mmCIF file of C-alpha atoms in Angstrom:
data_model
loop_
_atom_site.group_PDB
_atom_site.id
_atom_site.type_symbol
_atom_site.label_atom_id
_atom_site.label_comp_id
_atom_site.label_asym_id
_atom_site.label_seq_id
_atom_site.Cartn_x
_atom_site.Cartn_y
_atom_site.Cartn_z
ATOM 1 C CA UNK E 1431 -40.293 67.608 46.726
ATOM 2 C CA UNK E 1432 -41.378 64.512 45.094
ATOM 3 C CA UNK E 1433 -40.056 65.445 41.745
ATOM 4 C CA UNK E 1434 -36.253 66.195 43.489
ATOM 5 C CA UNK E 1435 -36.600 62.875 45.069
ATOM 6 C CA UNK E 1436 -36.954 61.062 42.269
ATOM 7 C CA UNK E 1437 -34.497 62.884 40.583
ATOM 8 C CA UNK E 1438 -31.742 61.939 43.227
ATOM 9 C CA UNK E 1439 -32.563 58.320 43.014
ATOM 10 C CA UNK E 1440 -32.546 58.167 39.539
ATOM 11 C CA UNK E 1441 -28.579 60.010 39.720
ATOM 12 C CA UNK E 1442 -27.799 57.914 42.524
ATOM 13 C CA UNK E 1443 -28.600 54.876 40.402
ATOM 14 C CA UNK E 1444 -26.851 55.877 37.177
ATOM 15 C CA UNK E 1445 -23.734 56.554 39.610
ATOM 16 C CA UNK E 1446 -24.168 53.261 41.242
ATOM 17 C CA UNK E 1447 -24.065 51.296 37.613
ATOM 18 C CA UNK E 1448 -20.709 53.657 36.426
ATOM 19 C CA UNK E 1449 -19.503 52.435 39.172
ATOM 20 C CA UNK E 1450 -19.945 48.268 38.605
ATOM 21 C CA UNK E 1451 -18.898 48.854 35.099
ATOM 22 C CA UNK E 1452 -15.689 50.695 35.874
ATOM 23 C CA UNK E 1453 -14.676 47.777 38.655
ATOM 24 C CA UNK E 1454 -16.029 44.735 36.061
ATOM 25 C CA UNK E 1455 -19.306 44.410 37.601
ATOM 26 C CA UNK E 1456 -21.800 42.993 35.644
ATOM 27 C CA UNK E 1457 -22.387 42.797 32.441
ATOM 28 C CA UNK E 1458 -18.503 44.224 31.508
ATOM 29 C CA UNK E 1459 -16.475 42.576 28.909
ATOM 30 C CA UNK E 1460 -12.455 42.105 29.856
ATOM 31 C CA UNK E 1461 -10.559 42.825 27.065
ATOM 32 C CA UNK E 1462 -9.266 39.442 25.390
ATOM 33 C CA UNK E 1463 -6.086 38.224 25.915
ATOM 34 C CA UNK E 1464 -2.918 37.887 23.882
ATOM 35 C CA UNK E 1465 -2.029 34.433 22.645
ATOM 36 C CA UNK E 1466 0.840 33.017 24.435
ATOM 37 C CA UNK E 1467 3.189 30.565 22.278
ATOM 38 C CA UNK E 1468 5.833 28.438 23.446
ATOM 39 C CA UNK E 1469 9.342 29.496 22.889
ATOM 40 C CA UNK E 1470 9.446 27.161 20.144
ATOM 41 C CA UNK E 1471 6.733 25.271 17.968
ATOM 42 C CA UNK E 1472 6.741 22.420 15.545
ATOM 43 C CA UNK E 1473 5.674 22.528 12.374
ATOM 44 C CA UNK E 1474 4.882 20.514 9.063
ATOM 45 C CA UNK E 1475 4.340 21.714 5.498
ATOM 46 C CA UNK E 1476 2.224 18.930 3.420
ATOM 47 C CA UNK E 1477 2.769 18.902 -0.272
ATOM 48 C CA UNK E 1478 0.615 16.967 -3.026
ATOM 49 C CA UNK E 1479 0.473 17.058 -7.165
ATOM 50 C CA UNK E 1480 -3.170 18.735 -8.112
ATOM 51 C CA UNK E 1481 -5.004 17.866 -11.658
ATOM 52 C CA UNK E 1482 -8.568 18.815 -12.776
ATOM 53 C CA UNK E 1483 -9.675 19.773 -8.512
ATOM 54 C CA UNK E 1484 -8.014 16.142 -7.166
ATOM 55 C CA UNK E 1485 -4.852 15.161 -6.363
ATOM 56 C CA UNK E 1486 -2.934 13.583 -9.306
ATOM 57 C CA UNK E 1487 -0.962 10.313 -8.299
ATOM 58 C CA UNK E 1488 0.842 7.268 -10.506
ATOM 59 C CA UNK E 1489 -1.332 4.901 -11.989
ATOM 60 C CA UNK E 1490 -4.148 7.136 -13.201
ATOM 61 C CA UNK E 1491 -4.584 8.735 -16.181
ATOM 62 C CA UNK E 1492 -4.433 12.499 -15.721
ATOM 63 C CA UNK E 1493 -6.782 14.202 -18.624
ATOM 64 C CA UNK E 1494 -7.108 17.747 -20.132
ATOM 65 C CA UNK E 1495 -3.013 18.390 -19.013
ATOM 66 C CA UNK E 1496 -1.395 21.258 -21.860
ATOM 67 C CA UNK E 1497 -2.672 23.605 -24.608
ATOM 68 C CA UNK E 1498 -3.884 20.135 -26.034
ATOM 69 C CA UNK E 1499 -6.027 18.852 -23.050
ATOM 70 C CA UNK E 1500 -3.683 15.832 -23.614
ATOM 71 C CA UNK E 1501 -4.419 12.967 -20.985
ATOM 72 C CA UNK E 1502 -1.007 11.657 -19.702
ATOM 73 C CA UNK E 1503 0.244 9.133 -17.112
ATOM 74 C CA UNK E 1504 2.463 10.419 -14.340
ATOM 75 C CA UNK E 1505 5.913 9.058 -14.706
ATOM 76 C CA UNK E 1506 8.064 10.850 -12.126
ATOM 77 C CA UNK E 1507 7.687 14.029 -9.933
ATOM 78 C CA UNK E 1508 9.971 14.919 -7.384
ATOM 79 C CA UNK E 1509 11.907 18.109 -6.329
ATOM 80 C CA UNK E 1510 14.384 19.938 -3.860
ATOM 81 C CA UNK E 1511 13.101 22.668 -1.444
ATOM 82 C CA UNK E 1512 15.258 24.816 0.073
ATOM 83 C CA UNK E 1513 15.420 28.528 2.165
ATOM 84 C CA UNK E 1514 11.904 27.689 3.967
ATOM 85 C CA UNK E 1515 10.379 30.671 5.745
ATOM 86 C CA UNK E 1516 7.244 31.289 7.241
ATOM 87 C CA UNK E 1517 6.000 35.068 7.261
ATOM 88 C CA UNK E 1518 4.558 36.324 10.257
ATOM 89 C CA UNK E 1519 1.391 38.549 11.266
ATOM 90 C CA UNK E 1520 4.448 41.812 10.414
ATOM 91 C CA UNK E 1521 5.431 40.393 7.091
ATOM 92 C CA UNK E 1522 8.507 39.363 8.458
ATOM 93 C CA UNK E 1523 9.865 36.148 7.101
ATOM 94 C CA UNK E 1524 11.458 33.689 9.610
ATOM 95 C CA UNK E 1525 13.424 30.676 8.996
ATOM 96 C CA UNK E 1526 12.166 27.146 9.258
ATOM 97 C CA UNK E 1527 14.735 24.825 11.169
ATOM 98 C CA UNK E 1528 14.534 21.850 9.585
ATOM 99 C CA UNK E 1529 14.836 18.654 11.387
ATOM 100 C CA UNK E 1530 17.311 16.010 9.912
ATOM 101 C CA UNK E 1531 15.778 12.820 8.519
ATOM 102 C CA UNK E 1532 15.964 10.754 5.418
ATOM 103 C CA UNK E 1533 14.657 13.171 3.290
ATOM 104 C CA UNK E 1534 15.910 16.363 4.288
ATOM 105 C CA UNK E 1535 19.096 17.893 5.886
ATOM 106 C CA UNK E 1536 19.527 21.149 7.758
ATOM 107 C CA UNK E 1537 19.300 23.178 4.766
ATOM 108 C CA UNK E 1538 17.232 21.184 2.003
ATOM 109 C CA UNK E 1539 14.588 18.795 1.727
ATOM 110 C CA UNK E 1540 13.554 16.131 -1.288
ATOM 111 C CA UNK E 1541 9.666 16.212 -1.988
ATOM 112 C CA UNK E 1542 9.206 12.558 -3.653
ATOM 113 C CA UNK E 1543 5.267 11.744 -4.676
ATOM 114 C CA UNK E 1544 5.651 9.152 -6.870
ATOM 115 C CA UNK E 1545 4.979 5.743 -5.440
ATOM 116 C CA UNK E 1546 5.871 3.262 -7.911
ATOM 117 C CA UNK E 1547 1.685 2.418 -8.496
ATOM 118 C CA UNK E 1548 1.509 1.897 -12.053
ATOM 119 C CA UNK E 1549 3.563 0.479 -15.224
ATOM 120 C CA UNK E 1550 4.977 4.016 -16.364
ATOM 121 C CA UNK E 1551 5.691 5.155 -12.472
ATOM 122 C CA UNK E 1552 7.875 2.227 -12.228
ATOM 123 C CA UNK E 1553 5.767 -0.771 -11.588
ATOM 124 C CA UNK E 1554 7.673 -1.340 -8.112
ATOM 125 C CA UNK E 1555 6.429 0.257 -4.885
ATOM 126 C CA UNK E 1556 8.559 3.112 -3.972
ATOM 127 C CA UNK E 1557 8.651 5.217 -0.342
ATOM 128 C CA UNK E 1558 7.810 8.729 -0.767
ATOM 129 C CA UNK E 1559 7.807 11.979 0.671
ATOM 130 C CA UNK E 1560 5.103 14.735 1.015
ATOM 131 C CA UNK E 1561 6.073 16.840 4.466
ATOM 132 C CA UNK E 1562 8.525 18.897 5.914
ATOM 133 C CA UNK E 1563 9.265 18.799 9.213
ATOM 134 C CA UNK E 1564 11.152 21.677 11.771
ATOM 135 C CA UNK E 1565 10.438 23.840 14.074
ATOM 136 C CA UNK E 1566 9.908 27.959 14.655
ATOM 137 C CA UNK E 1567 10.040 30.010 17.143
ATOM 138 C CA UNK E 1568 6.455 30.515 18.786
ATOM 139 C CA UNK E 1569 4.438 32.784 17.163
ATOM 140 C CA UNK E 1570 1.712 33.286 14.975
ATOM 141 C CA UNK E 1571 1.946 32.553 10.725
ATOM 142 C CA UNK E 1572 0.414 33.660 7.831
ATOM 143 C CA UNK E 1573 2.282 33.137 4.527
ATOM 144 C CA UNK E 1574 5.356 31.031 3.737
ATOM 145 C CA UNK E 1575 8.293 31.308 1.332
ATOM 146 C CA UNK E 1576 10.775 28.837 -0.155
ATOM 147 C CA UNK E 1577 12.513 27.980 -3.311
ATOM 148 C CA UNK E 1578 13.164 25.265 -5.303
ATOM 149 C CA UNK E 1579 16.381 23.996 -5.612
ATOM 150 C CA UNK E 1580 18.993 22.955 -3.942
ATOM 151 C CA UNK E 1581 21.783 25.522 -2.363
ATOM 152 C CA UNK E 1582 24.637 26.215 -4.492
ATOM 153 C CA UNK E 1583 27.089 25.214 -1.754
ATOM 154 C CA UNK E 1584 25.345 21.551 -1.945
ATOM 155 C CA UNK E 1585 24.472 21.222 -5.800
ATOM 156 C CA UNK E 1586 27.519 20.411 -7.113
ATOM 157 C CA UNK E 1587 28.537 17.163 -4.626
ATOM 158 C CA UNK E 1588 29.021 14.018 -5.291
ATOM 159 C CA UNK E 1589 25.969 12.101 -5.340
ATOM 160 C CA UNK E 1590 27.432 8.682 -5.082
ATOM 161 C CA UNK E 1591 28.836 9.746 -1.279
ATOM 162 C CA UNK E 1592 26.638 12.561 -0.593
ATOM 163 C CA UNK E 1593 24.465 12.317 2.501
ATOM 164 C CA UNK E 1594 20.633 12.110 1.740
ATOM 165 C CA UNK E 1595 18.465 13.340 0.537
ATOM 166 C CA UNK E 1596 21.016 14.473 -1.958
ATOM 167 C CA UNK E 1597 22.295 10.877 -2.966
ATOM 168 C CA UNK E 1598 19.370 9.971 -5.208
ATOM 169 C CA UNK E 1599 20.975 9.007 -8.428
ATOM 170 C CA UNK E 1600 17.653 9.796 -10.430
ATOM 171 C CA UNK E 1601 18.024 13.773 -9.270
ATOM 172 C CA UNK E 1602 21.562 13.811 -10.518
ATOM 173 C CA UNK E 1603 22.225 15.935 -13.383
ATOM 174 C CA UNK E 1604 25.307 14.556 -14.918
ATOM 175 C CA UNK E 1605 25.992 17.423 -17.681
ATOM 176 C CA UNK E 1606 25.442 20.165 -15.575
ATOM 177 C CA UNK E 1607 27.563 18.611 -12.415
ATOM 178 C CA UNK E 1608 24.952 19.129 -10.521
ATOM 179 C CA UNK E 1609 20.945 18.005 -9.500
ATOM 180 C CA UNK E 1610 18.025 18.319 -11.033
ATOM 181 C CA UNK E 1611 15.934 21.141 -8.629
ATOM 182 C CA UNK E 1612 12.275 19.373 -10.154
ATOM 183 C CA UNK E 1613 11.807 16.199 -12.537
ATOM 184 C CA UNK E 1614 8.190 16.083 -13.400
ATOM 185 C CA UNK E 1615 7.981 13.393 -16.005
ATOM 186 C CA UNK E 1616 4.812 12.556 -18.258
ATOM 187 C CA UNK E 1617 3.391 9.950 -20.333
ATOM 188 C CA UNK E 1618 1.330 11.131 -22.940
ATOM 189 C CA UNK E 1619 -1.576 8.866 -24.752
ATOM 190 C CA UNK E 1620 0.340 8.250 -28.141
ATOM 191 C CA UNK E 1621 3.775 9.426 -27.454
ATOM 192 C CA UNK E 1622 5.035 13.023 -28.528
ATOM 193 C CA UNK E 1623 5.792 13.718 -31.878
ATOM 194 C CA UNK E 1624 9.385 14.964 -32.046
ATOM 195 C CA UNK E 1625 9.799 16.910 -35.233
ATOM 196 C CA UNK E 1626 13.160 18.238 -36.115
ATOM 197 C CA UNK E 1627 13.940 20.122 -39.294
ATOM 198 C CA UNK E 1628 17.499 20.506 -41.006
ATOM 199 C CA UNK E 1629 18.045 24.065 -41.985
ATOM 200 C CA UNK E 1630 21.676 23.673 -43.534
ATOM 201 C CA UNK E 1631 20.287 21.741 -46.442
ATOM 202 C CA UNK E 1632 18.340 23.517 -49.123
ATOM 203 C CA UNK E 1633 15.498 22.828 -49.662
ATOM 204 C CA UNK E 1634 15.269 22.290 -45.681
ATOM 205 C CA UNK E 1635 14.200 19.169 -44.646
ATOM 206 C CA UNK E 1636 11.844 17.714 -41.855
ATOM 207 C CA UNK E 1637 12.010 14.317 -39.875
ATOM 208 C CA UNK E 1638 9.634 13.185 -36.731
ATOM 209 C CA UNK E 1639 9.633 10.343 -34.655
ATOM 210 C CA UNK E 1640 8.057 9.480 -31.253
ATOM 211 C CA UNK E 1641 9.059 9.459 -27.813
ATOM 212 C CA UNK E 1642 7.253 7.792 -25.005
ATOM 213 C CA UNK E 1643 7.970 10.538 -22.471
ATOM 214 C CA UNK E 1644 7.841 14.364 -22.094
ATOM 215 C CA UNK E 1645 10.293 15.403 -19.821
ATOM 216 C CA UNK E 1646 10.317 18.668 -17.449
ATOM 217 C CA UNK E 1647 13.582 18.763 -15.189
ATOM 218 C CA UNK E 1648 14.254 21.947 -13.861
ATOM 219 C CA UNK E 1649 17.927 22.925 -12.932
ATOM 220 C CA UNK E 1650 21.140 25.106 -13.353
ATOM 221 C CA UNK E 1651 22.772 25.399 -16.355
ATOM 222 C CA UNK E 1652 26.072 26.839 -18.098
ATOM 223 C CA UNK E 1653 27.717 25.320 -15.210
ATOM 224 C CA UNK E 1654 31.562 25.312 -15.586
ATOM 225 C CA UNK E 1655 34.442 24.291 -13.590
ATOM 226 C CA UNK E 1656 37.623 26.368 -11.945
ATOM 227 C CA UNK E 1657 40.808 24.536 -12.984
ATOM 228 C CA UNK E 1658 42.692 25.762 -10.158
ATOM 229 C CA UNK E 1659 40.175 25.438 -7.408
ATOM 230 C CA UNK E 1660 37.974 22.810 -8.534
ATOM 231 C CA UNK E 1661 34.919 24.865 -7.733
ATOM 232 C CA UNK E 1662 31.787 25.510 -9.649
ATOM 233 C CA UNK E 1663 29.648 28.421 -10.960
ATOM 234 C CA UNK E 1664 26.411 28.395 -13.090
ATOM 235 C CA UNK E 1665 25.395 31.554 -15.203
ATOM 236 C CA UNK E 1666 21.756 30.294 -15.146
ATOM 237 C CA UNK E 1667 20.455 29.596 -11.393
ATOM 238 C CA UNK E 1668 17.599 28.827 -12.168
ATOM 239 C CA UNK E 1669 15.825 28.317 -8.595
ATOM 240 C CA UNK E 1670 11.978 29.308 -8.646
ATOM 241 C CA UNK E 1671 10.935 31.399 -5.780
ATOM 242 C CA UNK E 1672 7.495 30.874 -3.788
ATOM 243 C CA UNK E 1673 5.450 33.179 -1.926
ATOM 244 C CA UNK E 1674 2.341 32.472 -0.660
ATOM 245 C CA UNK E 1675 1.307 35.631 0.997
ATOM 246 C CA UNK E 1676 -1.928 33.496 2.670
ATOM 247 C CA UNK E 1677 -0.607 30.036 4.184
ATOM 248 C CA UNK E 1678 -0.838 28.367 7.162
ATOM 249 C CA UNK E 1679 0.317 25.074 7.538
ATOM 250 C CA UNK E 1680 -1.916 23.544 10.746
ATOM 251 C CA UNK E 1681 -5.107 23.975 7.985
ATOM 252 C CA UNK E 1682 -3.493 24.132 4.240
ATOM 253 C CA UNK E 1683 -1.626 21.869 2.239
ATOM 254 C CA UNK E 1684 0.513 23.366 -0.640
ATOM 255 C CA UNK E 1685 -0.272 21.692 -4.313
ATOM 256 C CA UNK E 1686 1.507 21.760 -7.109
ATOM 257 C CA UNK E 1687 -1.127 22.328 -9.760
ATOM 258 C CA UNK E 1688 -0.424 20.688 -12.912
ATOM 259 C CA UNK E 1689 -2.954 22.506 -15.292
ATOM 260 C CA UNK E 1690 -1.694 25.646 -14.608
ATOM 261 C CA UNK E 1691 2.039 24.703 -14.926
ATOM 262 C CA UNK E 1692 1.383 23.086 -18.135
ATOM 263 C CA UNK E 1693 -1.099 25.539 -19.646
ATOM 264 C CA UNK E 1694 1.017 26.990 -22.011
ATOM 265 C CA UNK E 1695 2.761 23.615 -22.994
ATOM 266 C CA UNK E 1696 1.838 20.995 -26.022
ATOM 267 C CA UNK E 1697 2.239 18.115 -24.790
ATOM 268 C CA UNK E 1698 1.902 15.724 -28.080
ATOM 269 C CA UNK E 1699 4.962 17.651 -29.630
ATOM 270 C CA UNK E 1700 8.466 18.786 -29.301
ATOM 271 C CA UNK E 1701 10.343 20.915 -31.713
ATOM 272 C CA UNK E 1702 13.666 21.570 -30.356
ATOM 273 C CA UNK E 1703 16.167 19.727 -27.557
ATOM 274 C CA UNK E 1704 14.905 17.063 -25.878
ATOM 275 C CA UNK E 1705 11.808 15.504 -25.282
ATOM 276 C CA UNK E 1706 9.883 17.991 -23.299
ATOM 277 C CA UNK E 1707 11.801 21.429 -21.265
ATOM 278 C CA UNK E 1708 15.515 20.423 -19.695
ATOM 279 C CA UNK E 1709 16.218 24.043 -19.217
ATOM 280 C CA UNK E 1710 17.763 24.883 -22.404
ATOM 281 C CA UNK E 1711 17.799 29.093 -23.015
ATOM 282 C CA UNK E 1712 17.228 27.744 -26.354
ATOM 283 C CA UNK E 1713 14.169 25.431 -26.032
ATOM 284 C CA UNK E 1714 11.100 26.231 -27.396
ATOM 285 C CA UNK E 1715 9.168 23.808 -25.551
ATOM 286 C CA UNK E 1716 11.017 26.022 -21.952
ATOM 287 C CA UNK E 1717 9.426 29.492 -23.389
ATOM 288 C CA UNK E 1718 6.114 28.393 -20.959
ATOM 289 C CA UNK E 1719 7.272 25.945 -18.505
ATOM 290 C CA UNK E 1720 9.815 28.755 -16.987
ATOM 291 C CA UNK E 1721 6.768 31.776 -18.033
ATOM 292 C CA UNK E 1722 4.966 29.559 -15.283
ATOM 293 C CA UNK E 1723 7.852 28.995 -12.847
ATOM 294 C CA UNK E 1724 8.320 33.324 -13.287
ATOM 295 C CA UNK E 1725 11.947 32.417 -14.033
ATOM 296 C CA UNK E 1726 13.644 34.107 -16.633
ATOM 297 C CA UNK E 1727 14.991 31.707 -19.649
ATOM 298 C CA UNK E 1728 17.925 33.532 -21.250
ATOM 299 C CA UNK E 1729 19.212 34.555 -17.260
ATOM 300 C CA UNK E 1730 17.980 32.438 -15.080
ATOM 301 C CA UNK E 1731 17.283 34.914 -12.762
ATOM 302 C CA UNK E 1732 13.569 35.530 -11.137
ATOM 303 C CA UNK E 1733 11.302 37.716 -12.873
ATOM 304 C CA UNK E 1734 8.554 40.105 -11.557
ATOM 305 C CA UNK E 1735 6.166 39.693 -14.573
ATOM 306 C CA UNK E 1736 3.592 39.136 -11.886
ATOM 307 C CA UNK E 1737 3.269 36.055 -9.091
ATOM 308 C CA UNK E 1738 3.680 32.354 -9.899
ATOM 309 C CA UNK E 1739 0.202 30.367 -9.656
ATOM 310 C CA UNK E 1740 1.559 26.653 -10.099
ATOM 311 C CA UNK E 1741 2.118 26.169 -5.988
ATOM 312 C CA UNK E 1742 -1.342 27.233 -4.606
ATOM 313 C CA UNK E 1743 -2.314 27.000 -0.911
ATOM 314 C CA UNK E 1744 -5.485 24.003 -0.387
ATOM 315 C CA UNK E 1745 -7.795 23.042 2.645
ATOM 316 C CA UNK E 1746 -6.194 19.451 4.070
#
């Protein structure tokens, strides 16, 4: 009898502690909760210049930049961003709203990090630029994508009455009616040597000189003009698209790292065009700045010879 008795107890028991669990008694765990967003959420993407681990600013001298591990001073570095999406938890990219301010419309926004600190940066302090600013709808973020550029329907305007950001006369590109997407600009220690040679004379012949500055601007070219209508059309684009699969902008900056854009780039000379890479399909001294930017040189168009490393994702 003693041995049934115990065995009911110890049933009734187990029974008993089903039961707590089942209702939340103690020792349950409730299921966590879904996060619950607001309909709509600001948001701000930082941007810096990176060089050698730091961030790379006007007025110091930037060292082991190029093939050359030339040390340079930073002279200019500015550029357009445009078609700004952040890519949620599904892969699914959404559009960034930007909000209208002196630096950035409804559809494009001016990144401006130099600050005039410095004789070859200008010598005069200058405002800049290092966030975007909009809003998304509420939800959670892991990546973002955006280009560089500015949209075709806005490139070719008038920067003398354009609206900002677009009226900066130093993003203008004249020749190609239209703006310069990046201008990173460079002062190397000694000048580049320019070397040109002259192959219609026999025996060919060879001149050099020096420039102070080598010059990266990044923007559309074989740009042309309708007669009739006035309107524009580029067979190069040109625009560099940006993915960063692994983003998000309440922790991470985004840096544009110089030693990996300029990797493949001599920085001391210049064999063909001007000074430095003005996206030429003919300029040697392009061949690596647009192998870096994944854009292809004789089209323009994006390439998928793997993913671009020059914007990389940082810890604020």
């Amino acid at each position: 009898m003693n041995t049934l008795r115990q065995a009911s107890i110890s049933i009734s028991i187990i029974a008993s502690a089903l039961a707590l669990s089942a209702c939340g008694g103690s020792g349950s765990t409730a299921a966590p909760s879904a996060p619950v967003y607001p309909a709509t959420m600001p948001v701000s993407i930082n941007f810096d210049l990176l060089a050698n681990g730091g961030v790379a600013k006007c007025g110091t001298p930037i060292s082991g930049l190029g093939s050359r591990g030339t040390t340079a001073d930073l002279k200019d570095a500015r550029f357009y961003v445009s078609n700004i999406n952040l890519i949620d938890a599904n892969g699914k990219q959404v559009p960034v709203t930007l909000t209208a301010n002196d630096w950035q419309n409804e559809q494009v926004s001016l990144i401006s990090l130099i600050d005039g600190t410095g004789t070859a940066c200008g010598g005069t302090t200058l405002p800049t630029n290092a966030v975007i600013v909009g809003t998304v709808p509420g939800a959670a973020y892991t990546g973002i994508s955006y280009e560089i550029g500015v949209p075709e329907t806005l490139n070719h305007t008038d920067y003398a009455t354009a609206a900002k950001p677009l009226n900066v006369a130093a993003m203008a590109w004249s020749w190609t009616s239209g703006r310069k997407f990046l201008k990173l600009e460079l002062n190397p220690q000694g000048g580049v040597n320019v070397v040109r040679t002259n192959t219609t004379t026999t025996p060919a012949t060879t001149t050099t000189s020096n420039a102070a500055t080598w010059n990266l601007h990044l923007g559309s070219g074989g740009c042309t003009t309708n007669a009739t209508t006035g309107a524009y059309s580029c067979t190069n684009a040109n625009r560099m698209q940006v993915k960063l699969a692994n983003f998000d902008y309440t922790k991470q900056k985004i840096s544009l790292d110089l030693n990996a854009l300029f990797a493949g780039s001599d920085l001391t000379t210049d064999t063909a065009g001007a000074a430095g890479c003005m996206s030429g399909t003919t300029d040697d001294e392009c061949k690596a700045i647009f192998n870096a930017f994944k854009i292809d040189l004789p089209t323009g168009n994006p390439t998928s010879a793997g993913v671009q490393s020059v914007f990389v994702a940082r810890n604020k």
